[in-house]
PDB file of C-alpha atoms in Angstrom:
ATOM      1  CA  MET A  70     145.037   7.593 135.140  1.00 38.00           C
ATOM      2  CA  PRO A  71     147.596   6.578 132.463  1.00 45.00           C
ATOM      3  CA  THR A  72     150.375   4.194 133.357  1.00 46.00           C
ATOM      4  CA  SER A  73     153.848   5.652 133.756  1.00 51.00           C
ATOM      5  CA  SER A  74     155.745   6.144 130.537  1.00 51.00           C
ATOM      6  CA  PRO A  75     159.421   6.510 129.652  1.00 64.00           C
ATOM      7  CA  LEU A  76     158.362   9.459 127.471  1.00 57.00           C
ATOM      8  CA  THR A  77     159.297  12.574 129.445  1.00 64.00           C
ATOM      9  CA  HIS A  78     157.127  15.067 127.562  1.00 58.00           C
ATOM     10  CA  PHE A  79     153.888  13.759 129.112  1.00 58.00           C
ATOM     11  CA  ASP A  80     152.641  14.456 132.630  1.00 66.00           C
ATOM     12  CA  ALA A  81     150.819  11.982 134.908  1.00 67.00           C
ATOM     13  CA  GLN A  82     147.541  12.770 133.128  1.00 67.00           C
ATOM     14  CA  GLY A  83     149.037  12.096 129.691  1.00 68.00           C
ATOM     15  CA  GLN A  84     149.121  15.761 128.688  1.00 64.00           C
ATOM     16  CA  ALA A  85     152.063  17.082 126.682  1.00 58.00           C
ATOM     17  CA  HIS A  86     154.305  19.473 128.586  1.00 57.00           C
ATOM     18  CA  MET A  87     157.756  21.010 128.468  1.00 61.00           C
ATOM     19  CA  VAL A  88     160.079  19.100 130.806  1.00 65.00           C
ATOM     20  CA  ASP A  89     161.213  21.131 133.841  1.00 56.00           C
ATOM     21  CA  VAL A  90     165.020  21.228 133.674  1.00 61.00           C
ATOM     22  CA  GLY A  91     165.396  23.993 136.269  1.00 57.00           C
ATOM     23  CA  ALA A  92     166.906  21.742 138.943  1.00 60.00           C
ATOM     24  CA  LYS A  93     169.237  19.860 136.587  1.00 66.00           C
ATOM     25  CA  PRO A  94     172.926  20.758 136.787  1.00 75.00           C
ATOM     26  CA  ALA A  95     174.574  22.459 133.822  1.00 82.00           C
ATOM     27  CA  THR A  96     177.003  20.069 132.141  1.00 89.00           C
ATOM     28  CA  HIS A  97     178.918  20.147 128.866  1.00 95.00           C
ATOM     29  CA  ARG A  98     176.759  18.448 126.250  1.00 93.00           C
ATOM     30  CA  VAL A  99     177.555  17.381 122.698  1.00 97.00           C
ATOM     31  CA  ALA A 100     175.460  15.709 120.018  1.00 97.00           C
ATOM     32  CA  VAL A 101     176.471  14.526 116.556  1.00 98.00           C
ATOM     33  CA  ALA A 102     173.909  13.725 113.850  1.00 98.00           C
ATOM     34  CA  THR A 103     174.247  12.708 110.227  1.00 98.00           C
ATOM     35  CA  GLY A 104     172.264  12.192 107.036  1.00 98.00           C
ATOM     36  CA  ARG A 105     172.574  12.411 103.279  1.00 98.00           C
ATOM     37  CA  ILE A 106     170.802  13.564 100.159  1.00 98.00           C
ATOM     38  CA  GLU A 107     171.112  11.271  97.159  1.00 98.00           C
ATOM     39  CA  MET A 108     171.035  12.714  93.657  1.00 98.00           C
ATOM     40  CA  LEU A 109     171.932  12.207  90.028  1.00 97.00           C
ATOM     41  CA  PRO A 110     175.658  12.331  89.261  1.00 96.00           C
ATOM     42  CA  ALA A 111     175.030  15.399  87.046  1.00 95.00           C
ATOM     43  CA  THR A 112     173.490  17.224  90.022  1.00 96.00           C
ATOM     44  CA  LEU A 113     176.526  16.467  92.162  1.00 96.00           C
ATOM     45  CA  ALA A 114     178.714  17.789  89.336  1.00 95.00           C
ATOM     46  CA  LEU A 115     176.743  21.061  89.385  1.00 94.00           C
ATOM     47  CA  ILE A 116     177.280  21.369  93.123  1.00 95.00           C
ATOM     48  CA  ARG A 117     181.010  20.716  92.838  1.00 93.00           C
ATOM     49  CA  SER A 118     181.477  23.112  89.925  1.00 90.00           C
ATOM     50  CA  GLY A 119     179.705  25.940  91.712  1.00 83.00           C
ATOM     51  CA  THR A 120     177.471  26.497  88.684  1.00 74.00           C
ATOM     52  CA  ALA A 121     174.112  25.775  90.319  1.00 70.00           C
ATOM     53  CA  LYS A 122     171.720  28.610  89.430  1.00 73.00           C
ATOM     54  CA  LYS A 123     171.279  29.666  93.056  1.00 72.00           C
ATOM     55  CA  GLY A 124     175.011  29.797  93.881  1.00 80.00           C
ATOM     56  CA  ASP A 125     177.302  28.056  96.379  1.00 92.00           C
ATOM     57  CA  VAL A 126     175.128  25.119  97.406  1.00 96.00           C
ATOM     58  CA  LEU A 127     177.345  23.706 100.149  1.00 97.00           C
ATOM     59  CA  GLY A 128     178.189  27.120 101.621  1.00 95.00           C
ATOM     60  CA  ILE A 129     174.539  28.127 101.848  1.00 96.00           C
ATOM     61  CA  ALA A 130     173.559  24.694 103.225  1.00 97.00           C
ATOM     62  CA  ARG A 131     176.223  25.044 105.944  1.00 98.00           C
ATOM     63  CA  ILE A 132     174.839  28.424 107.036  1.00 98.00           C
ATOM     64  CA  ALA A 133     171.261  27.058 106.917  1.00 98.00           C
ATOM     65  CA  GLY A 134     172.249  24.161 109.182  1.00 98.00           C
ATOM     66  CA  ILE A 135     173.840  26.519 111.699  1.00 98.00           C
ATOM     67  CA  MET A 136     170.778  28.762 111.684  1.00 98.00           C
ATOM     68  CA  ALA A 137     168.474  25.762 112.096  1.00 98.00           C
ATOM     69  CA  ALA A 138     170.343  24.518 115.162  1.00 98.00           C
ATOM     70  CA  LYS A 139     169.953  27.968 116.725  1.00 97.00           C
ATOM     71  CA  LYS A 140     166.202  28.041 115.951  1.00 97.00           C
ATOM     72  CA  THR A 141     165.264  24.483 116.939  1.00 96.00           C
ATOM     73  CA  SER A 142     163.092  25.565 119.873  1.00 94.00           C
ATOM     74  CA  ASP A 143     161.070  27.725 117.466  1.00 95.00           C
ATOM     75  CA  LEU A 144     160.358  24.657 115.298  1.00 95.00           C
ATOM     76  CA  ILE A 145     159.945  21.786 117.769  1.00 90.00           C
ATOM     77  CA  PRO A 146     157.227  22.763 120.271  1.00 88.00           C
ATOM     78  CA  LEU A 147     158.606  21.212 123.473  1.00 86.00           C
ATOM     79  CA  CYS A 148     162.325  21.934 122.964  1.00 88.00           C
ATOM     80  CA  HIS A 149     163.987  24.383 125.315  1.00 87.00           C
ATOM     81  CA  PRO A 150     165.742  27.442 123.862  1.00 91.00           C
ATOM     82  CA  LEU A 151     169.462  26.837 124.379  1.00 93.00           C
ATOM     83  CA  ALA A 152     172.580  28.967 124.363  1.00 93.00           C
ATOM     84  CA  LEU A 153     174.698  26.975 121.922  1.00 97.00           C
ATOM     85  CA  SER A 154     178.447  27.277 122.270  1.00 97.00           C
ATOM     86  CA  ARG A 155     179.309  25.522 118.986  1.00 98.00           C
ATOM     87  CA  VAL A 156     177.613  24.361 115.808  1.00 98.00           C
ATOM     88  CA  ALA A 157     179.772  22.717 113.144  1.00 98.00           C
ATOM     89  CA  ILE A 158     178.311  21.504 109.851  1.00 98.00           C
ATOM     90  CA  ASP A 159     180.416  19.242 107.649  1.00 98.00           C
ATOM     91  CA  LEU A 160     179.205  18.607 104.098  1.00 98.00           C
ATOM     92  CA  GLU A 161     180.912  16.072 101.862  1.00 97.00           C
ATOM     93  CA  ALA A 162     180.131  15.399  98.211  1.00 96.00           C
ATOM     94  CA  VAL A 163     180.560  11.697  97.345  1.00 96.00           C
ATOM     95  CA  ASP A 164     180.470  10.198  93.858  1.00 94.00           C
ATOM     96  CA  ALA A 165     178.213   7.286  92.934  1.00 92.00           C
ATOM     97  CA  ASP A 166     179.794   3.867  92.968  1.00 91.00           C
ATOM     98  CA  GLY A 167     178.500   0.393  92.222  1.00 85.00           C
ATOM     99  CA  THR A 168     176.370   0.289  95.364  1.00 87.00           C
ATOM    100  CA  SER A 169     175.591   3.919  96.304  1.00 91.00           C
ATOM    101  CA  ALA A 170     174.101   6.933  94.565  1.00 94.00           C
ATOM    102  CA  ALA A 171     175.884  10.253  94.246  1.00 97.00           C
ATOM    103  CA  ALA A 172     175.227  12.119  97.474  1.00 98.00           C
ATOM    104  CA  VAL A 173     176.031  14.953  99.804  1.00 98.00           C
ATOM    105  CA  PHE A 174     176.608  13.741 103.348  1.00 98.00           C
ATOM    106  CA  CYS A 175     175.995  16.110 106.256  1.00 98.00           C
ATOM    107  CA  THR A 176     177.300  15.791 109.789  1.00 98.00           C
ATOM    108  CA  ALA A 177     176.299  18.297 112.459  1.00 98.00           C
ATOM    109  CA  THR A 178     178.074  18.652 115.801  1.00 98.00           C
ATOM    110  CA  VAL A 179     176.337  20.822 118.374  1.00 98.00           C
ATOM    111  CA  GLU A 180     177.584  21.769 121.851  1.00 97.00           C
ATOM    112  CA  THR A 181     176.332  23.650 124.886  1.00 95.00           C
ATOM    113  CA  THR A 182     176.820  23.813 128.615  1.00 93.00           C
ATOM    114  CA  GLY A 183     173.413  23.558 130.185  1.00 89.00           C
ATOM    115  CA  PRO A 184     170.742  21.440 131.850  1.00 82.00           C
ATOM    116  CA  THR A 185     169.471  19.685 128.717  1.00 85.00           C
ATOM    117  CA  GLY A 186     170.973  18.037 125.648  1.00 84.00           C
ATOM    118  CA  VAL A 187     171.413  19.155 122.053  1.00 93.00           C
ATOM    119  CA  GLU A 188     170.289  16.070 120.131  1.00 95.00           C
ATOM    120  CA  MET A 189     167.322  17.860 118.576  1.00 96.00           C
ATOM    121  CA  GLU A 190     169.518  20.779 117.517  1.00 96.00           C
ATOM    122  CA  ALA A 191     171.958  18.445 115.752  1.00 98.00           C
ATOM    123  CA  LEU A 192     169.153  16.527 114.010  1.00 98.00           C
ATOM    124  CA  THR A 193     167.411  19.749 112.964  1.00 98.00           C
ATOM    125  CA  ALA A 194     170.666  21.158 111.604  1.00 98.00           C
ATOM    126  CA  VAL A 195     171.196  18.089 109.404  1.00 98.00           C
ATOM    127  CA  GLN A 196     167.632  18.101 108.078  1.00 98.00           C
ATOM    128  CA  VAL A 197     167.641  21.800 107.201  1.00 98.00           C
ATOM    129  CA  ALA A 198     171.108  21.685 105.619  1.00 98.00           C
ATOM    130  CA  LEU A 199     169.958  18.805 103.399  1.00 98.00           C
ATOM    131  CA  LEU A 200     166.653  20.530 102.612  1.00 98.00           C
ATOM    132  CA  THR A 201     168.676  23.553 101.525  1.00 98.00           C
ATOM    133  CA  VAL A 202     170.673  21.382  99.105  1.00 97.00           C
ATOM    134  CA  TYR A 203     167.338  20.139  97.737  1.00 98.00           C
ATOM    135  CA  ASP A 204     165.963  23.657  97.401  1.00 96.00           C
ATOM    136  CA  MET A 205     169.033  24.936  95.606  1.00 95.00           C
ATOM    137  CA  CYS A 206     169.209  21.994  93.178  1.00 95.00           C
ATOM    138  CA  LYS A 207     165.566  21.062  92.604  1.00 96.00           C
ATOM    139  CA  ALA A 208     165.479  22.748  89.196  1.00 94.00           C
ATOM    140  CA  ALA A 209     168.064  20.198  88.024  1.00 94.00           C
ATOM    141  CA  ASP A 210     166.898  17.134  89.978  1.00 96.00           C
ATOM    142  CA  ARG A 211     163.487  16.835  91.650  1.00 97.00           C
ATOM    143  CA  GLY A 212     164.138  13.162  92.439  1.00 97.00           C
ATOM    144  CA  MET A 213     166.721  13.813  95.165  1.00 98.00           C
ATOM    145  CA  THR A 214     166.110  11.795  98.335  1.00 98.00           C
ATOM    146  CA  ILE A 215     166.995  12.755 101.902  1.00 98.00           C
ATOM    147  CA  THR A 216     167.779   9.627 103.884  1.00 98.00           C
ATOM    148  CA  GLY A 217     169.674   8.161 106.802  1.00 98.00           C
ATOM    149  CA  VAL A 218     169.129  11.072 109.187  1.00 98.00           C
ATOM    150  CA  ARG A 219     170.002   9.848 112.670  1.00 98.00           C
ATOM    151  CA  LEU A 220     171.798  10.619 115.885  1.00 98.00           C
ATOM    152  CA  LEU A 221     175.331   9.228 115.891  1.00 98.00           C
ATOM    153  CA  GLU A 222     176.300  10.108 119.450  1.00 97.00           C
ATOM    154  CA  LYS A 223     175.544  12.267 122.459  1.00 96.00           C
ATOM    155  CA  HIS A 224     177.598  13.089 125.518  1.00 95.00           C
ATOM    156  CA  GLY A 225     176.856  14.777 128.824  1.00 91.00           C
ATOM    157  CA  GLY A 226     174.057  14.946 131.309  1.00 85.00           C
ATOM    158  CA  LYS A 227     172.678  12.372 133.718  1.00 82.00           C
ATOM    159  CA  SER A 228     172.457   9.623 131.087  1.00 85.00           C
ATOM    160  CA  GLY A 229     176.108  10.102 130.083  1.00 86.00           C
ATOM    161  CA  SER A 230     177.321   9.063 126.665  1.00 93.00           C
ATOM    162  CA  TRP A 231     175.510   7.187 123.938  1.00 94.00           C
ATOM    163  CA  VAL A 232     177.127   6.113 120.675  1.00 95.00           C
ATOM    164  CA  GLY A 233     174.926   4.503 118.038  1.00 91.00           C
ATOM    165  CA  GLY A 234     175.915   1.507 116.042  1.00 66.00           C
ATOM    166  CA  ASP A 235     175.598   1.091 112.294  1.00 55.00           C
ATOM    167  CA  GLN A 236     171.861   1.431 111.811  1.00 51.00           C
ATOM    168  CA  GLY A 237     171.931   1.637 108.057  1.00 49.00           C
ATOM    169  CA  GLY A 238     170.241   4.418 106.162  1.00 47.00           C
TER     170      GLY A 238
END
């Protein structure tokens, strides 16, 4: 028999399973995730000007991120379907400087009141929003790089609050 593990998605026999959250109390839960997509300065200029061939890059990416948060349980096999009360996607275009590439930064804030957290929904929202930027701009810049995707903070539930430090990326 396997030794006990801090990984909750495995049973005593080591088989993957969906965690039973039925007995957990519903609490207000919030998660914030972030990431960025780095690109050529000319690509960022296209995004800002609104002249990308496929249209409003940041507007479409925002909607994609919201949709992704709502569909996380369809994408990640052991995630519970959740009734989300809020999904906010913030996208910020930042010029290159001496140390950083031109980039679009994405921050997703996801909230619910329920028996399980929304970290995966926030992380999924960021990834899909950034993938949407890539999809809409790939004709101009196939070398874009998605990086630094991470959880910034989570609140609620039995484990309480967690706020990450500067982990780079």
